[in-house]
Amino acid sequence: MGKREREVIEGEVSKKRRRLGSSDRLSALSDELLLVLLSYLPVTDLTRCGQLSRRLKALASDSQLWKSAYYERFVRPRAVRIPGLREAGTMNKSLLYSSKLSKWLEDGRLVRDGGATNWKRQYKLRHNWSRGSCKRSETVIATCPSTPPVLVRLHEGAIITADCAAGLRAWSTQGDESLIATLAWGADGQSSSAPSSLAIDMSSANEVNFDISVGFLDGSFGIYALDRRQRSITCQYMHPSSTNGAVTAIALSFPYILTMTEAQLLSIYVFPLTEDQPSRRSALASPRLLSSLRSHTAWPPLSLGIRCSSVGISISVAYAMPTFMAGWSVGLQELRLTAGGMILESRLATPLSEGFVPLTAVEQRAAQEPLKSQESASFLGRGPRSSSLDVSRPWFTTQSTKPTSLSYSHPYLLTAHSDNTMTLYVVTSNAQELFIGAGRQLWGHTSSVSGAHVGDRGKAVSVSVHSDDIRVWELESGIVSSTTKRRTQLGAAKSVAIKPDGREGATPFKNAPSGEGPASPATKELDVATLSQGWLSFDEEQVVLLGEGSQGAQALVMYNFA
């Protein structure tokens, strides 16, 4: 039976919704006008516009739209926290969106790259960091324990590992995380001792080739060059062994290299550069010792830094320090030298009161002689002394246990502890003073913190002894306003847990991809219950840490936020 026709009553208004006309008024607008309209949309609506049509998808991906959104969310909030800007009443006018490099702080390099910067990708990358959203992968690098442990560093998308069994290796973090190059110890006059410290020349702007420095247990150190195009690592220089013990820390900023030995001897060398040496890839001549200073109070963990300028060299040494009857604290030494090695200035700072007594100073006080000159003094720990400690001041900060990790990137000095906490110190360094503020404890981990690393833009990453406890910290949010300071002291610093693949916490080691040579054993699943982790580092796109299983198998665990 057919459908009965609807009876039409005269004067009755139809309740049926009227269909709109088929005219598309938006399509009639020019691209310029549509871009203006899209600029007023929030990011969530901007991404939905890409699903409407191909034209709107192209316009919604416009780089200038995402550049403005990036500035408003990630740059402007940091600029607002600059001291004095809010009080001056110029915040609204001076911090409006602009392409001037001075307004982009550390992100100015993205503006400097011009059209080569994909602002939508950069926004997504920073958004994933803020939520802890990432993808996890693992690469097994050793099936048996290594003594000393495997050393790892991350730089420009390359992971450098050094261990006594497999030698010096370079891995790529892009694509299939394959092995780039390897170099065995003991060949071509190299040291046959086990590596004890590792550093990369961060001052080099070359993303393809960069220099690597390795310290060894016998007191020697070597300089190596990685060529990613040729997939090779070559030894440029090998320093002879020393009686001062193993090289426990090393830093490189060519042509200067800084070493700290087991005997607490700090040495700085300079490599001669001659006109008949056309390439840095060739062998280097023996370096010249510029200065050598001995410490009596510096204890590991250590963080060495070296900066070169046209007028000289600046050296920073951050270290753990035991104090008499007050536990452990930290210290920072800054040295300024001429290019010829003469010490122009030496400054020491600790977060302790002026009457602190280093633990080793009590035993050495009777044997110490008056200082004859600034150059002849031991570096580190030569502060004013008294017979007692002033612990009445509220900013007096010590820890009962030795720090498990220490990382320094001006102005942040971060230490990790076995009591599930970390301590954040803010360093002030200018022409007038070197000062370390009161330490603030950071809570968030549920087990002992085994490693922490401070990077650019006030960001830090920490990891506990359990594999499912990795956190990203925004250190800048805890040092500005008094309200935020009180929250930080109570353990409410801003942090987010890393959630790989959208899941809460990390997952056990899965089948890792096999690679090449001795670094690629058969894939195996590690016991996550006994997984212990210590070293970690990160760059703009990923976090890399070293994991160790119950049977001693070790793997590089990568968390990619891109």
XYZ file of C-alpha atoms in Angstrom:
562
model
C 0.000 0.000 0.000
C 1.369 3.359 -0.961
C 2.147 6.195 1.408
C -0.914 8.280 2.297
C -0.677 11.878 1.258
C -0.512 14.440 4.060
C -3.660 16.513 4.464
C -2.959 20.211 4.120
C -5.042 22.431 6.375
C -5.411 26.001 5.292
C -3.623 28.452 7.613
C -1.535 25.781 9.395
C 2.206 26.466 9.712
C 4.356 23.472 8.873
C 6.569 22.274 11.745
C 8.946 20.515 9.375
C 12.446 22.009 9.376
C 13.158 24.017 6.289
C 16.191 23.001 4.331
C 18.860 25.619 3.908
C 19.932 26.723 0.514
C 22.782 24.975 -1.207
C 24.863 28.126 -1.538
C 28.346 27.917 0.060
C 29.296 31.393 1.161
C 32.656 30.410 2.638
C 33.916 29.056 -0.659
C 33.284 32.432 -2.226
C 35.775 34.097 0.136
C 39.394 34.521 -0.858
C 42.192 32.600 0.820
C 43.356 35.745 2.573
C 39.961 36.313 4.227
C 39.655 32.670 5.220
C 43.087 32.814 6.864
C 41.954 35.812 8.882
C 38.875 33.901 10.039
C 40.897 30.797 10.887
C 43.310 32.857 12.969
C 40.536 33.432 15.543
C 39.841 29.728 16.034
C 41.291 27.713 18.905
C 43.676 24.925 17.989
C 41.082 22.190 18.476
C 38.709 23.804 15.969
C 41.573 24.574 13.617
C 42.450 20.883 13.365
C 38.776 19.982 12.723
C 38.649 22.376 9.792
C 41.063 20.112 7.966
C 38.289 17.507 7.723
C 35.832 19.754 5.862
C 37.461 20.137 2.475
C 40.810 19.964 0.755
C 40.972 23.727 0.501
C 40.303 24.274 4.203
C 42.753 21.508 5.064
C 45.491 23.327 3.175
C 44.581 26.677 4.712
C 44.302 25.245 8.238
C 47.851 23.919 7.870
C 49.227 27.364 7.039
C 52.575 27.838 8.788
C 51.822 31.365 10.018
C 48.677 30.191 11.824
C 50.603 27.548 13.737
C 53.509 29.904 14.329
C 51.154 32.308 16.091
C 49.563 29.462 18.076
C 53.021 28.191 19.060
C 54.001 31.642 20.337
C 50.821 32.148 22.347
C 50.990 28.772 24.077
C 54.696 28.070 24.521
C 56.683 31.311 24.203
C 54.506 34.058 25.638
C 53.832 32.300 28.993
C 57.595 31.978 29.514
C 58.181 35.626 28.619
C 55.496 36.723 31.091
C 57.549 35.158 33.894
C 60.558 37.402 33.159
C 61.193 39.353 36.399
C 60.154 43.022 36.273
C 57.965 42.777 33.201
C 54.681 42.391 35.038
C 55.571 45.163 37.492
C 56.514 47.543 34.694
C 52.989 47.342 33.274
C 54.264 46.762 29.745
C 53.403 43.078 29.538
C 50.434 43.366 27.181
C 52.188 45.675 24.744
C 55.671 44.196 24.660
C 54.667 40.537 24.426
C 52.287 40.669 21.482
C 53.009 38.163 18.721
C 55.899 39.246 16.523
C 58.599 37.656 14.368
C 61.370 39.576 16.131
C 63.991 37.155 17.389
C 64.272 38.989 20.709
C 60.707 37.977 21.620
C 61.164 34.269 20.978
C 63.744 33.581 23.698
C 65.462 30.211 23.102
C 63.031 29.417 20.255
C 64.544 32.171 18.124
C 66.462 29.606 16.089
C 63.128 28.279 14.754
C 62.301 31.779 13.511
C 65.786 32.145 12.084
C 65.282 29.034 9.943
C 62.428 30.806 8.132
C 60.331 28.678 5.817
C 62.267 25.543 6.712
C 60.444 25.360 10.072
C 57.290 23.258 10.114
C 55.357 25.134 12.798
C 52.477 22.664 12.910
C 54.911 19.847 13.611
C 56.689 21.936 16.254
C 53.380 22.682 17.951
C 52.416 19.017 17.974
C 55.839 18.094 19.345
C 55.608 20.530 22.260
C 51.980 19.509 22.879
C 52.997 15.851 23.173
C 55.751 16.825 25.632
C 53.232 18.667 27.790
C 51.003 15.562 27.956
C 53.732 12.927 28.136
C 52.375 11.259 24.992
C 55.032 9.346 23.044
C 55.929 6.146 21.231
C 58.325 3.685 22.792
C 60.946 1.460 21.163
C 63.915 -0.549 22.433
C 67.250 -1.651 21.005
C 69.266 -4.314 22.847
C 72.952 -3.359 22.891
C 74.448 -6.012 25.214
C 73.419 -9.432 26.503
C 75.829 -9.560 29.449
C 76.771 -7.116 32.216
C 79.494 -4.574 31.516
C 82.088 -3.450 34.066
C 82.295 -0.486 34.168
C 78.716 0.168 32.970
C 77.887 1.161 29.405
C 78.343 4.913 28.823
C 75.741 6.696 26.683
C 75.346 10.197 25.221
C 72.732 11.740 22.895
C 73.403 14.486 20.334
C 71.727 15.624 17.089
C 69.743 12.430 16.550
C 72.711 10.150 17.287
C 73.294 7.967 20.346
C 76.921 7.317 21.278
C 77.704 4.280 23.456
C 81.028 3.146 24.890
C 81.753 -0.106 26.732
C 84.731 -2.385 27.222
C 83.340 -5.250 25.121
C 81.942 -3.640 21.954
C 84.017 -0.444 21.837
C 82.734 2.934 20.674
C 79.470 2.829 18.717
C 77.086 5.335 17.150
C 73.372 4.651 16.658
C 70.746 6.568 14.716
C 67.515 7.519 16.469
C 65.754 8.141 13.159
C 63.916 5.441 11.240
C 64.995 1.944 12.215
C 67.513 3.029 14.900
C 70.288 1.229 13.062
C 73.944 1.078 13.970
C 75.866 3.853 12.170
C 79.476 3.011 12.986
C 81.650 1.124 15.459
C 85.296 1.253 16.574
C 86.961 -1.425 18.702
C 89.379 -0.529 21.484
C 93.070 -1.365 21.246
C 93.424 -0.806 17.483
C 95.704 1.822 15.907
C 97.433 2.739 19.153
C 94.241 3.210 21.145
C 93.926 2.468 24.828
C 92.975 -1.111 25.675
C 91.601 -0.021 29.063
C 87.878 0.179 29.811
C 86.103 3.516 29.228
C 85.113 5.468 32.353
C 83.699 8.755 30.992
C 82.181 10.036 27.758
C 81.401 13.483 26.330
C 80.377 15.073 23.014
C 81.386 18.466 21.642
C 78.052 20.321 21.899
C 79.531 23.553 20.516
C 79.783 22.144 16.995
C 76.991 23.298 14.671
C 77.652 20.404 12.281
C 74.866 17.824 12.520
C 76.680 15.284 10.343
C 80.170 15.256 11.857
C 81.053 15.938 15.483
C 83.800 15.108 17.963
C 83.648 12.640 20.851
C 85.926 12.441 23.896
C 86.375 9.271 25.966
C 88.197 8.902 29.296
C 89.629 5.550 30.415
C 90.331 3.745 33.674
C 94.114 3.963 33.173
C 93.997 7.794 33.145
C 94.240 8.201 29.367
C 91.707 9.912 27.124
C 91.040 10.002 23.394
C 89.409 12.261 20.807
C 87.282 10.607 18.115
C 85.494 11.947 15.036
C 82.150 10.600 13.853
C 81.329 10.922 10.153
C 77.687 9.977 9.654
C 77.855 10.126 5.855
C 80.858 7.809 5.683
C 79.486 5.755 8.603
C 82.844 5.733 10.345
C 84.521 6.632 13.644
C 88.214 7.566 13.570
C 90.644 8.185 16.407
C 92.199 11.650 16.148
C 94.304 11.643 19.300
C 95.130 9.325 22.217
C 96.623 10.747 25.406
C 99.004 8.493 27.367
C 97.940 6.919 30.654
C 98.369 8.771 33.949
C 99.143 7.924 37.573
C 96.298 10.162 38.791
C 93.731 7.411 38.350
C 90.744 6.965 36.072
C 89.199 9.885 34.205
C 85.885 10.168 36.065
C 84.478 13.139 34.105
C 85.329 14.810 30.821
C 84.097 17.780 28.756
C 85.002 18.859 25.214
C 84.670 22.177 23.397
C 87.230 22.080 20.646
C 90.096 23.000 20.846
C 89.763 22.730 24.660
C 89.251 19.580 26.691
C 88.581 19.350 30.442
C 89.209 16.226 32.539
C 88.668 15.211 36.168
C 90.602 12.213 37.500
C 89.997 9.800 40.348
C 92.605 11.706 42.380
C 90.367 14.817 42.068
C 92.751 16.553 39.676
C 91.117 18.975 37.240
C 93.135 19.571 34.050
C 92.435 21.671 30.976
C 94.241 21.110 27.675
C 94.254 22.974 24.369
C 94.953 21.444 20.959
C 97.144 23.516 18.637
C 95.519 24.557 15.354
C 97.949 25.217 12.515
C 97.455 26.395 8.965
C 98.847 23.160 7.562
C 95.991 21.246 9.192
C 93.216 21.803 6.633
C 90.634 19.510 8.182
C 89.450 18.661 11.683
C 89.030 15.102 10.449
C 92.820 14.618 10.322
C 94.996 13.524 13.250
C 95.543 16.066 16.000
C 98.851 17.134 17.468
C 99.487 16.630 21.176
C 97.613 19.148 23.335
C 99.232 21.616 25.700
C 98.356 21.589 29.404
C 96.978 25.015 30.297
C 96.256 24.537 33.984
C 95.852 21.817 36.570
C 94.094 22.218 39.933
C 93.446 19.738 42.725
C 90.295 19.378 44.810
C 89.852 18.105 48.357
C 86.074 18.364 48.677
C 84.570 17.523 45.258
C 82.826 14.164 45.087
C 80.941 12.454 42.306
C 78.477 12.796 40.750
C 80.080 15.643 38.815
C 79.015 17.890 35.971
C 81.711 19.615 33.914
C 81.092 22.480 31.506
C 83.357 24.528 29.288
C 82.581 27.576 27.146
C 84.946 29.280 24.735
C 84.915 32.959 23.774
C 87.166 35.384 21.963
C 88.669 36.611 25.243
C 89.174 33.332 27.084
C 87.649 30.214 28.597
C 84.913 29.738 31.204
C 84.828 26.498 33.195
C 82.065 25.317 35.518
C 82.260 22.341 37.864
C 79.145 21.242 39.769
C 79.744 18.552 42.364
C 78.390 16.767 45.416
C 79.946 17.741 48.731
C 79.819 16.076 52.157
C 79.446 18.452 55.115
C 80.378 17.954 58.729
C 77.362 16.786 60.785
C 74.880 17.997 58.153
C 74.747 15.411 55.375
C 75.357 16.130 51.700
C 75.092 19.347 49.751
C 76.262 20.655 46.375
C 78.891 23.120 45.250
C 79.651 25.060 42.103
C 83.010 26.388 40.983
C 83.489 28.812 38.102
C 86.905 29.496 36.632
C 87.739 32.135 34.059
C 91.020 31.720 32.194
C 92.794 33.514 29.405
C 93.519 31.730 26.150
C 97.045 31.233 27.470
C 95.858 29.431 30.606
C 96.273 32.178 33.235
C 93.543 32.079 35.902
C 91.765 35.440 35.912
C 89.023 34.600 38.392
C 87.894 31.706 40.548
C 84.520 31.772 42.314
C 82.881 29.243 44.624
C 79.249 28.964 45.709
C 77.196 26.572 47.829
C 73.608 26.777 49.132
C 74.955 26.502 52.686
C 75.459 29.289 55.202
C 78.812 31.036 55.314
C 79.939 28.978 58.289
C 79.781 25.550 56.651
C 82.527 23.008 57.226
C 83.316 20.470 54.468
C 83.705 16.958 55.843
C 87.266 16.632 54.565
C 88.257 20.074 55.866
C 88.189 18.894 59.489
C 90.894 16.318 58.856
C 93.001 18.614 56.691
C 92.790 21.826 58.715
C 95.966 21.184 60.679
C 97.990 20.480 57.556
C 96.738 23.406 55.503
C 98.953 26.399 54.911
C 97.845 30.000 54.298
C 96.989 30.709 50.691
C 99.755 32.538 48.873
C 97.809 33.458 45.787
C 94.573 32.647 44.053
C 96.356 30.614 41.400
C 98.192 28.386 43.884
C 95.045 27.433 45.808
C 93.233 24.180 45.373
C 90.015 24.673 43.493
C 86.679 23.844 45.153
C 85.735 23.938 48.788
C 87.888 26.872 49.961
C 85.108 28.844 51.621
C 85.046 30.578 55.033
C 85.294 28.170 57.939
C 83.993 28.054 61.487
C 83.759 25.437 64.189
C 79.986 25.040 63.956
C 77.197 24.967 61.436
C 74.455 27.576 61.317
C 71.384 25.439 60.734
C 68.886 27.971 62.059
C 68.368 29.706 58.722
C 65.320 28.430 56.818
C 67.230 28.205 53.542
C 69.916 25.893 54.890
C 69.607 22.774 52.701
C 71.353 19.414 52.965
C 70.495 15.793 52.257
C 71.173 12.864 54.528
C 72.272 10.646 51.636
C 74.639 11.135 48.753
C 72.947 12.258 45.489
C 72.423 9.487 42.964
C 72.613 11.920 40.031
C 73.549 15.556 39.367
C 72.877 17.709 36.307
C 73.688 21.388 35.738
C 72.503 23.604 32.901
C 72.547 27.266 33.853
C 70.652 28.441 35.822
C 69.300 25.085 37.056
C 71.206 22.595 39.198
C 69.229 19.414 39.846
C 70.136 16.502 42.113
C 68.330 13.168 42.475
C 68.100 11.162 45.699
C 67.273 7.673 46.871
C 64.361 8.910 49.035
C 62.096 9.401 45.955
C 62.801 13.152 45.785
C 64.891 15.615 43.825
C 66.350 18.975 44.844
C 66.305 22.001 42.553
C 68.805 24.847 42.988
C 68.714 28.101 41.005
C 72.141 29.564 40.231
C 72.817 33.267 39.767
C 76.004 33.988 37.853
C 76.923 37.494 36.719
C 79.866 39.878 36.847
C 79.193 40.710 40.500
C 78.460 37.367 42.149
C 78.040 33.616 41.958
C 75.161 32.495 44.150
C 73.177 29.275 44.651
C 69.689 29.763 46.032
C 67.981 27.580 48.570
C 67.259 24.074 47.390
C 63.643 23.097 46.857
C 62.554 19.498 47.069
C 60.512 18.071 44.210
C 58.124 15.170 44.773
C 56.486 12.992 42.155
C 58.334 9.672 41.998
C 57.196 6.611 43.909
C 60.632 5.008 44.226
C 64.299 5.950 44.370
C 65.263 8.440 41.642
C 68.208 6.955 39.788
C 68.810 9.653 37.138
C 67.897 13.226 36.214
C 68.911 15.464 33.320
C 68.361 19.211 32.766
C 68.023 20.494 29.201
C 67.067 23.720 27.436
C 64.082 25.951 28.227
C 63.995 24.846 31.859
C 62.928 21.297 31.041
C 64.161 18.259 32.947
C 63.529 14.512 32.773
C 63.945 12.086 35.661
C 63.651 8.328 36.018
C 63.318 6.050 39.038
C 64.577 2.520 39.546
C 61.222 1.232 38.291
C 60.623 1.302 34.557
C 57.144 2.807 34.786
C 58.169 5.998 36.577
C 59.580 8.582 34.141
C 58.601 12.229 34.532
C 59.057 15.463 32.574
C 59.505 18.586 34.702
C 58.938 22.270 33.892
C 61.469 23.896 36.197
C 60.625 27.473 35.231
C 57.147 27.202 36.706
C 58.593 26.686 40.175
C 60.907 29.662 40.599
C 59.002 32.865 39.885
C 55.978 33.767 41.966
C 55.872 33.363 45.730
C 52.757 31.203 45.439
C 54.502 28.834 43.045
C 57.549 28.779 45.278
C 55.424 27.641 48.224
C 53.835 24.941 46.069
C 57.264 23.765 44.914
C 58.564 23.562 48.487
C 55.578 21.391 49.305
C 56.342 19.055 46.469
C 53.757 20.375 43.960
C 56.150 21.255 41.149
C 54.749 20.956 37.666
C 55.542 17.580 36.134
C 53.909 15.017 33.899
C 54.400 11.253 33.695
C 55.502 9.820 30.361
C 52.754 7.601 28.907
C 54.078 5.701 25.884
C 51.525 4.758 23.228
C 48.735 6.343 25.244
C 49.110 3.909 28.161
C 49.837 4.789 31.746
C 53.488 4.167 32.425
C 56.095 2.322 30.412
C 55.822 -1.254 29.187
C 58.309 -4.126 29.494
C 60.991 -4.559 26.894
C 59.440 -5.973 23.773
C 61.277 -7.746 21.004
C 63.960 -5.256 20.084
C 64.987 -4.886 16.439
C 68.165 -6.694 15.527
C 71.036 -4.625 14.171
C 74.557 -5.337 13.064
C 77.724 -6.834 14.520
C 78.338 -7.604 18.187
C 75.809 -4.985 19.289
C 72.860 -6.951 17.960
C 72.292 -10.128 19.948
C 69.195 -12.226 19.544
C 66.189 -10.329 20.769
C 64.900 -11.365 24.157
C 62.301 -10.147 26.596
C 63.664 -8.624 29.780
C 62.160 -9.037 33.213
C 60.566 -5.685 33.962
C 60.245 -6.496 37.663
C 64.004 -6.255 38.108
C 64.612 -3.533 35.572
C 67.006 -0.862 36.853
C 67.688 2.389 35.040
C 70.144 5.191 35.621
C 71.507 7.206 32.720
C 69.091 9.206 30.625
C 69.156 12.162 28.265
C 66.785 13.925 25.910
C 66.643 16.317 23.002
C 63.757 18.139 21.350
C 62.068 15.005 20.053
C 62.812 12.121 22.383
C 64.014 10.750 25.684
C 66.665 8.026 25.685
C 67.588 5.977 28.727
C 69.663 2.915 29.448
C 67.796 -0.076 30.866
C 69.245 -3.197 32.436
C 67.449 -6.489 33.022
C 67.840 -9.187 35.663
C 70.262 -11.239 33.548
C 72.435 -8.205 32.738
C 71.035 -7.582 29.259
C 71.074 -3.877 28.447
C 69.007 -1.901 25.976
C 68.491 1.663 24.798
C 64.882 2.636 25.487
C 63.652 5.504 23.295
C 60.515 7.578 23.863
C 59.698 9.542 20.712
C 57.373 12.553 21.080
C 57.283 13.468 17.395
